[in-house]
Amino acid sequence: MKVIKMLSVLAVFLLMAACGSKDAQSVEQKIKDGAQLTEADYTEMIEYCGKFAEEAQKIQDKINALPADDSAQGTLTDQMAALSQKFPLTESFSEKITNATKEEMGEKNVELVNKYAPLMWFSAPDWAEVPNNVNVDGFIEDMPSTDSTGVIATGDGVAVDSTK
C-alpha cells in the first residue's frame, strides 16, 4: 500500500513538472513583459490550455453522469480544483487566446484552436469553429413533475436523437 501511495505522489510531481514547462513559463513572462507573441508562443499556449481542457473534460463527464445529489460530486469538484492548480497559467493563456485574431495565431494554430474548441473547459475565440452534433436535435432540460403529455423521454439532460 505504501508503494502505491509513493508512486501516486511521484506521478503527481511528474505531472506538475510537465504542466509547468519552461516554454510555458517563458511565454507567460513574455505576456507579463508586454512582448510581441510569436506563432510558436500561441502554439504553446493553445496546447497548454488544450491539455487542461482534455483533463477537465474527463472530470466534467464524470460529474455530468452523476445524479445532482450524489456525494461523489464533492470529490470530483476537488479533483477539478487540483487540476486548476496543476495548470496555473490557464487563465492568462486563455485570455490571450480568446482575444487573438486568426492572423496573429497563424493557420496551424487556428486548426489547433478548432480542435480544442468543442471542449467545455477550453476558452476559444469567437471565430473558432465548433462543429454541431448533427444527430442530436436537442436536450430535455427538465421533466415535468406531473402531466407527462407530450413527453418523449424520461430524465434530465437526455439527448434527443434525430436518427431514430
Coordinates of C-alpha atoms in Angstrom, one line a residue:
M1 CA 0.0 0.0 0.0
K2 CA 2.9 2.4 0.8
V3 CA 4.3 1.7 -2.6
I4 CA 1.1 2.7 -4.3
K5 CA 1.0 5.9 -2.3
M6 CA 4.6 6.7 -3.1
L7 CA 4.0 6.1 -6.8
S8 CA 0.9 8.3 -6.8
V9 CA 2.8 11.1 -5.2
L10 CA 5.6 10.7 -7.7
A11 CA 3.1 10.7 -10.6
V12 CA 1.6 14.0 -9.3
F13 CA 5.0 15.7 -9.1
L14 CA 5.9 14.5 -12.6
L15 CA 2.6 15.8 -14.0
M16 CA 3.1 19.1 -12.3
A17 CA 6.6 19.4 -13.8
A18 CA 5.2 18.6 -17.2
C19 CA 2.4 21.1 -17.0
G20 CA 4.6 24.0 -15.9
S21 CA 7.2 23.5 -18.7
K22 CA 10.0 26.1 -19.2
D23 CA 8.4 27.0 -22.6
A24 CA 5.1 27.9 -20.9
Q25 CA 6.9 29.9 -18.3
S26 CA 8.8 31.8 -20.9
V27 CA 5.6 32.6 -22.8
E28 CA 4.0 33.8 -19.5
Q29 CA 7.0 36.1 -19.0
K30 CA 6.6 37.5 -22.5
I31 CA 2.9 38.2 -21.7
K32 CA 3.9 40.0 -18.4
D33 CA 6.6 42.0 -20.2
G34 CA 4.1 43.0 -23.0
A35 CA 6.4 41.5 -25.6
Q36 CA 5.1 40.5 -29.1
L37 CA 4.0 36.9 -29.2
T38 CA 5.0 34.6 -32.0
E39 CA 3.1 31.8 -33.6
A40 CA 5.2 29.3 -31.6
D41 CA 4.1 31.1 -28.4
Y42 CA 0.5 30.8 -29.4
T43 CA 1.1 27.1 -30.1
E44 CA 2.5 26.6 -26.6
M45 CA -0.5 28.4 -25.0
I46 CA -3.1 26.5 -27.1
E47 CA -1.5 23.2 -26.3
Y48 CA -1.2 24.0 -22.6
C49 CA -4.9 25.1 -22.4
G50 CA -5.9 22.1 -24.6
K51 CA -4.2 19.7 -22.2
F52 CA -6.1 21.3 -19.3
A53 CA -9.4 21.2 -21.2
E54 CA -9.0 17.5 -22.1
E55 CA -8.2 16.5 -18.5
A56 CA -11.0 18.8 -17.1
Q57 CA -13.5 17.3 -19.7
K58 CA -12.8 13.8 -18.2
I59 CA -13.7 15.0 -14.8
Q60 CA -16.7 17.0 -16.1
D61 CA -18.1 14.0 -17.9
K62 CA -18.0 12.1 -14.6
I63 CA -19.7 15.0 -12.8
N64 CA -22.4 15.1 -15.5
A65 CA -23.1 11.4 -15.2
L66 CA -23.9 11.7 -11.5
P67 CA -27.3 12.5 -10.1
A68 CA -27.4 16.1 -8.7
D69 CA -27.4 15.0 -5.1
D70 CA -24.6 12.4 -5.3
S71 CA -21.9 12.8 -2.7
A72 CA -19.2 11.9 -5.2
Q73 CA -19.6 15.3 -6.8
G74 CA -17.6 16.8 -3.9
T75 CA -14.7 14.5 -4.7
L76 CA -14.8 15.3 -8.4
T77 CA -15.1 19.1 -7.6
D78 CA -11.9 18.7 -5.5
Q79 CA -10.2 16.9 -8.5
M80 CA -11.2 19.8 -10.7
A81 CA -9.7 22.3 -8.2
A82 CA -6.5 20.3 -8.0
L83 CA -6.3 20.2 -11.8
S84 CA -6.6 24.0 -11.9
Q85 CA -3.6 24.2 -9.6
K86 CA -1.6 21.9 -11.9
F87 CA -2.3 24.3 -14.7
P88 CA -1.7 27.7 -13.1
L89 CA -1.2 29.6 -16.4
T90 CA -4.6 28.6 -18.0
E91 CA -6.3 31.8 -17.1
S92 CA -3.6 34.1 -18.5
F93 CA -3.2 32.0 -21.7
S94 CA -7.0 31.7 -22.2
E95 CA -7.3 35.4 -22.1
K96 CA -4.7 35.8 -24.8
I97 CA -6.1 33.1 -27.0
T98 CA -9.7 34.4 -26.8
N99 CA -8.5 37.9 -27.8
A100 CA -6.2 36.9 -30.6
T101 CA -7.0 37.1 -34.3
K102 CA -6.6 34.3 -36.8
E103 CA -3.8 36.3 -38.4
E104 CA -1.9 36.7 -35.1
M105 CA -2.1 33.0 -34.4
G106 CA -1.3 31.6 -37.9
E107 CA -3.1 28.9 -39.9
K108 CA -1.8 25.9 -38.0
N109 CA -2.8 27.4 -34.7
V110 CA -6.3 28.2 -36.0
E111 CA -6.6 24.5 -36.7
L112 CA -5.4 23.7 -33.2
V113 CA -7.9 26.1 -31.7
N114 CA -10.7 24.4 -33.7
K115 CA -9.5 21.0 -32.4
Y116 CA -10.0 22.1 -28.8
A117 CA -12.9 24.5 -29.2
P118 CA -15.6 21.8 -28.7
L119 CA -14.3 21.1 -25.2
M120 CA -16.2 22.8 -22.4
W121 CA -13.1 23.9 -20.5
F122 CA -11.3 25.4 -23.5
S123 CA -11.9 29.2 -23.9
A124 CA -12.0 29.6 -27.7
P125 CA -12.2 32.9 -29.6
D126 CA -15.5 33.9 -31.2
W127 CA -14.1 33.0 -34.6
A128 CA -13.4 29.4 -33.7
E129 CA -15.4 26.7 -35.5
V130 CA -17.3 24.4 -33.2
P131 CA -19.0 21.6 -35.1
N132 CA -22.6 20.9 -34.3
N133 CA -23.6 17.3 -33.5
V134 CA -25.9 16.7 -36.4
N135 CA -27.6 13.6 -34.8
V136 CA -28.9 15.5 -31.8
D137 CA -31.9 17.7 -32.2
G138 CA -31.8 19.0 -28.6
F139 CA -31.8 18.1 -24.9
I140 CA -34.6 17.7 -22.5
E141 CA -33.7 20.2 -19.8
D142 CA -36.4 19.5 -17.2
M143 CA -39.0 16.8 -16.9
P144 CA -42.4 17.9 -15.6
S145 CA -43.3 16.5 -12.1
T146 CA -46.9 16.0 -13.3
D147 CA -48.7 15.9 -16.6
S148 CA -46.5 13.8 -18.9
T149 CA -48.5 14.6 -22.0
G150 CA -46.1 15.1 -24.9
V151 CA -43.1 13.9 -23.0
I152 CA -40.8 12.0 -25.3
A153 CA -38.2 10.6 -22.9
T154 CA -37.5 10.4 -19.2
G155 CA -34.7 12.0 -17.2
D156 CA -32.8 15.3 -17.2
G157 CA -30.3 16.1 -19.9
V158 CA -31.3 13.3 -22.3
A159 CA -30.2 13.8 -25.9
V160 CA -33.0 13.7 -28.4
D161 CA -31.5 11.8 -31.4
S162 CA -33.0 12.7 -34.8
T163 CA -31.9 9.5 -36.4
K164 CA -34.3 7.2 -34.5

